[in-house]
PDB file of C-alpha atoms in Angstrom:
ATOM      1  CA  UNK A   1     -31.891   3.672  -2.335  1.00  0.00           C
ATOM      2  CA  UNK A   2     -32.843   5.307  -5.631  1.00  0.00           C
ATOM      3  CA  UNK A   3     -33.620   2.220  -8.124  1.00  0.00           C
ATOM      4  CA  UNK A   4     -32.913   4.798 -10.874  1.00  0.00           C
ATOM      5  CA  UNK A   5     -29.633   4.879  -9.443  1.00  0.00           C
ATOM      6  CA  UNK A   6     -29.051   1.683  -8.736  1.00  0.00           C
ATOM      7  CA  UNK A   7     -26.853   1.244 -11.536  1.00  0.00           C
ATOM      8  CA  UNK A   8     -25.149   4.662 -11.800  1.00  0.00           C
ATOM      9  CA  UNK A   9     -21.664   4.277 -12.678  1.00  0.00           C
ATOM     10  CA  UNK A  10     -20.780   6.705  -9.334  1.00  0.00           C
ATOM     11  CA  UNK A  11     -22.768   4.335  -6.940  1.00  0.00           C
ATOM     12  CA  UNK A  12     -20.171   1.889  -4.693  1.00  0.00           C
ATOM     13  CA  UNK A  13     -23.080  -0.600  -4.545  1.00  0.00           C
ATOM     14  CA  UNK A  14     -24.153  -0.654  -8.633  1.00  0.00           C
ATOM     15  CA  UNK A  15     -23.919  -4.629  -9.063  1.00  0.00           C
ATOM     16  CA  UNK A  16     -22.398  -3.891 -12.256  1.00  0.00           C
ATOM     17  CA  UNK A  17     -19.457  -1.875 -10.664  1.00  0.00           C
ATOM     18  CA  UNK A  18     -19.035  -4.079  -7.898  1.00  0.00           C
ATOM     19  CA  UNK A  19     -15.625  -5.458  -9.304  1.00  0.00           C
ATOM     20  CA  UNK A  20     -14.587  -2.080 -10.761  1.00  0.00           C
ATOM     21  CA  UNK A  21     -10.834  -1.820 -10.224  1.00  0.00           C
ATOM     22  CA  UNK A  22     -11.426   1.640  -8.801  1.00  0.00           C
ATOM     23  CA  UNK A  23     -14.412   0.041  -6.297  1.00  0.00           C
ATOM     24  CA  UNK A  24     -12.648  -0.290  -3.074  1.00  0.00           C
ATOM     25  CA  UNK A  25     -15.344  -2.678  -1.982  1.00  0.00           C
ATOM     26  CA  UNK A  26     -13.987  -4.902  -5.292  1.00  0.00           C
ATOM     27  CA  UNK A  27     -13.682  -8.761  -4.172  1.00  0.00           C
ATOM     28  CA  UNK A  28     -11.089  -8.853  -6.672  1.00  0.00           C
ATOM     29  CA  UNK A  29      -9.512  -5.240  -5.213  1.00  0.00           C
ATOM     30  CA  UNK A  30      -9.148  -7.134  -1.614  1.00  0.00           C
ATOM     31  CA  UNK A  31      -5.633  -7.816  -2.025  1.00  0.00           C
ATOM     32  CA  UNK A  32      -4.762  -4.627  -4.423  1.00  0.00           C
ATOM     33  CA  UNK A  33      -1.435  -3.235  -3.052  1.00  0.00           C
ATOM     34  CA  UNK A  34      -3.147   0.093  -2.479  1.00  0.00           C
ATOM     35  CA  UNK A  35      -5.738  -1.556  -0.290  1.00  0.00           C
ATOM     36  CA  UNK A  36      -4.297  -0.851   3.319  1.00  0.00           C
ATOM     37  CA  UNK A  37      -6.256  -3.630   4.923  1.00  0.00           C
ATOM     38  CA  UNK A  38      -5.362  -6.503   2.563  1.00  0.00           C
ATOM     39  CA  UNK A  39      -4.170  -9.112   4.142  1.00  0.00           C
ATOM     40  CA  UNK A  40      -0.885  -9.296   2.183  1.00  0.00           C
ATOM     41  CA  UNK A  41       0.075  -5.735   3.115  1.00  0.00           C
ATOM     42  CA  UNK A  42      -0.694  -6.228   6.557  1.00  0.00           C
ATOM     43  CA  UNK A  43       2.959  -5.858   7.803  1.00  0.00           C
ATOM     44  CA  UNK A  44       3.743  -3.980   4.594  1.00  0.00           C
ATOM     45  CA  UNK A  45       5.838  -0.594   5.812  1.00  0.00           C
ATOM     46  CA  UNK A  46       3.406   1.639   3.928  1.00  0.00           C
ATOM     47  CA  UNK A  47       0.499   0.182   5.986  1.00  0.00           C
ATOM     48  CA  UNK A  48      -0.010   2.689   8.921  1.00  0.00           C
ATOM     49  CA  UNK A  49      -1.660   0.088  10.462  1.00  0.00           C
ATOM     50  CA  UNK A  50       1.486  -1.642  10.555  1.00  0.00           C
ATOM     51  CA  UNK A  51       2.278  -3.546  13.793  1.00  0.00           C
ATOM     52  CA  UNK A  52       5.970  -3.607  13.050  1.00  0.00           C
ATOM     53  CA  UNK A  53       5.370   0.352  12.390  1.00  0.00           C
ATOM     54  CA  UNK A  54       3.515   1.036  15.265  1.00  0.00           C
ATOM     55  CA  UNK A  55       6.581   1.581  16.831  1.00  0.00           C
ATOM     56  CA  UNK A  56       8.623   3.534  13.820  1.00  0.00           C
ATOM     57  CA  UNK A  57       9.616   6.852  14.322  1.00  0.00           C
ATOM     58  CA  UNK A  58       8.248   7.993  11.528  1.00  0.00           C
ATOM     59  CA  UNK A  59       4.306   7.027  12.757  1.00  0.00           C
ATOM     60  CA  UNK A  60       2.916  10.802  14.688  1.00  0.00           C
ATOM     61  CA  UNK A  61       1.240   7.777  17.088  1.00  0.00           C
ATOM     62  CA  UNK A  62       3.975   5.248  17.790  1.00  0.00           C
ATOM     63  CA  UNK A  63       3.556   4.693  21.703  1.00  0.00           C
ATOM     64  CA  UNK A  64       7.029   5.131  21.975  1.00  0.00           C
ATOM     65  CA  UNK A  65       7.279   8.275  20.817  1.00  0.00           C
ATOM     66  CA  UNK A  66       9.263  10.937  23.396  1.00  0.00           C
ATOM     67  CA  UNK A  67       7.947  14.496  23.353  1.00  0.00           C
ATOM     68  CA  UNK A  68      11.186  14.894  21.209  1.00  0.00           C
ATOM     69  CA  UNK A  69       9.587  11.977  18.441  1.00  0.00           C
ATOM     70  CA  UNK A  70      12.915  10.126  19.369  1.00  0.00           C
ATOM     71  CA  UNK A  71      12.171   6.074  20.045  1.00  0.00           C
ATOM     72  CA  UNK A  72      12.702   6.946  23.876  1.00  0.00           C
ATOM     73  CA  UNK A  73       9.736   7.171  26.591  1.00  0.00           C
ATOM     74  CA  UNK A  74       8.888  10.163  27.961  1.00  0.00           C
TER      75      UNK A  74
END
């Protein structure tokens, strides 16, 4: 890594940025309600990694999705 940029306002790892709201890597951004993998929004319908969505009609990958996208096996 460039210790010139180290602490570039554009660099994820600047220590300085590290708890920049708009740092997804943020500590204090873990449980941001845009973060899809905070614990809090784990079930959260948004979440596509949603268990409880998994099998929504509305998810292109739900296992139960029929050739049709209907809730039905194939």
């Amino acid at each position: 890594m460039n210790p010139v940029n180290a602490y570039d306002p554009t660099n994820p790892f600047n220590p300085i940025n590290r708890y920049d709201s708009g740092n997804p890597a943020n500590p204090i951004n873990h449980y941001s309600p845009s973060n899809p993998f905070n614990p809090v929004n784990q079930y959260h319908l948004d979440n596509p990694l949603n268990l409880i969505n998994k099998y929504n009609s509305d998810v292109p990958f739900a296992p139960l999705d029929g050739p049709s996208g209907s809730r039905t096996r194939p």
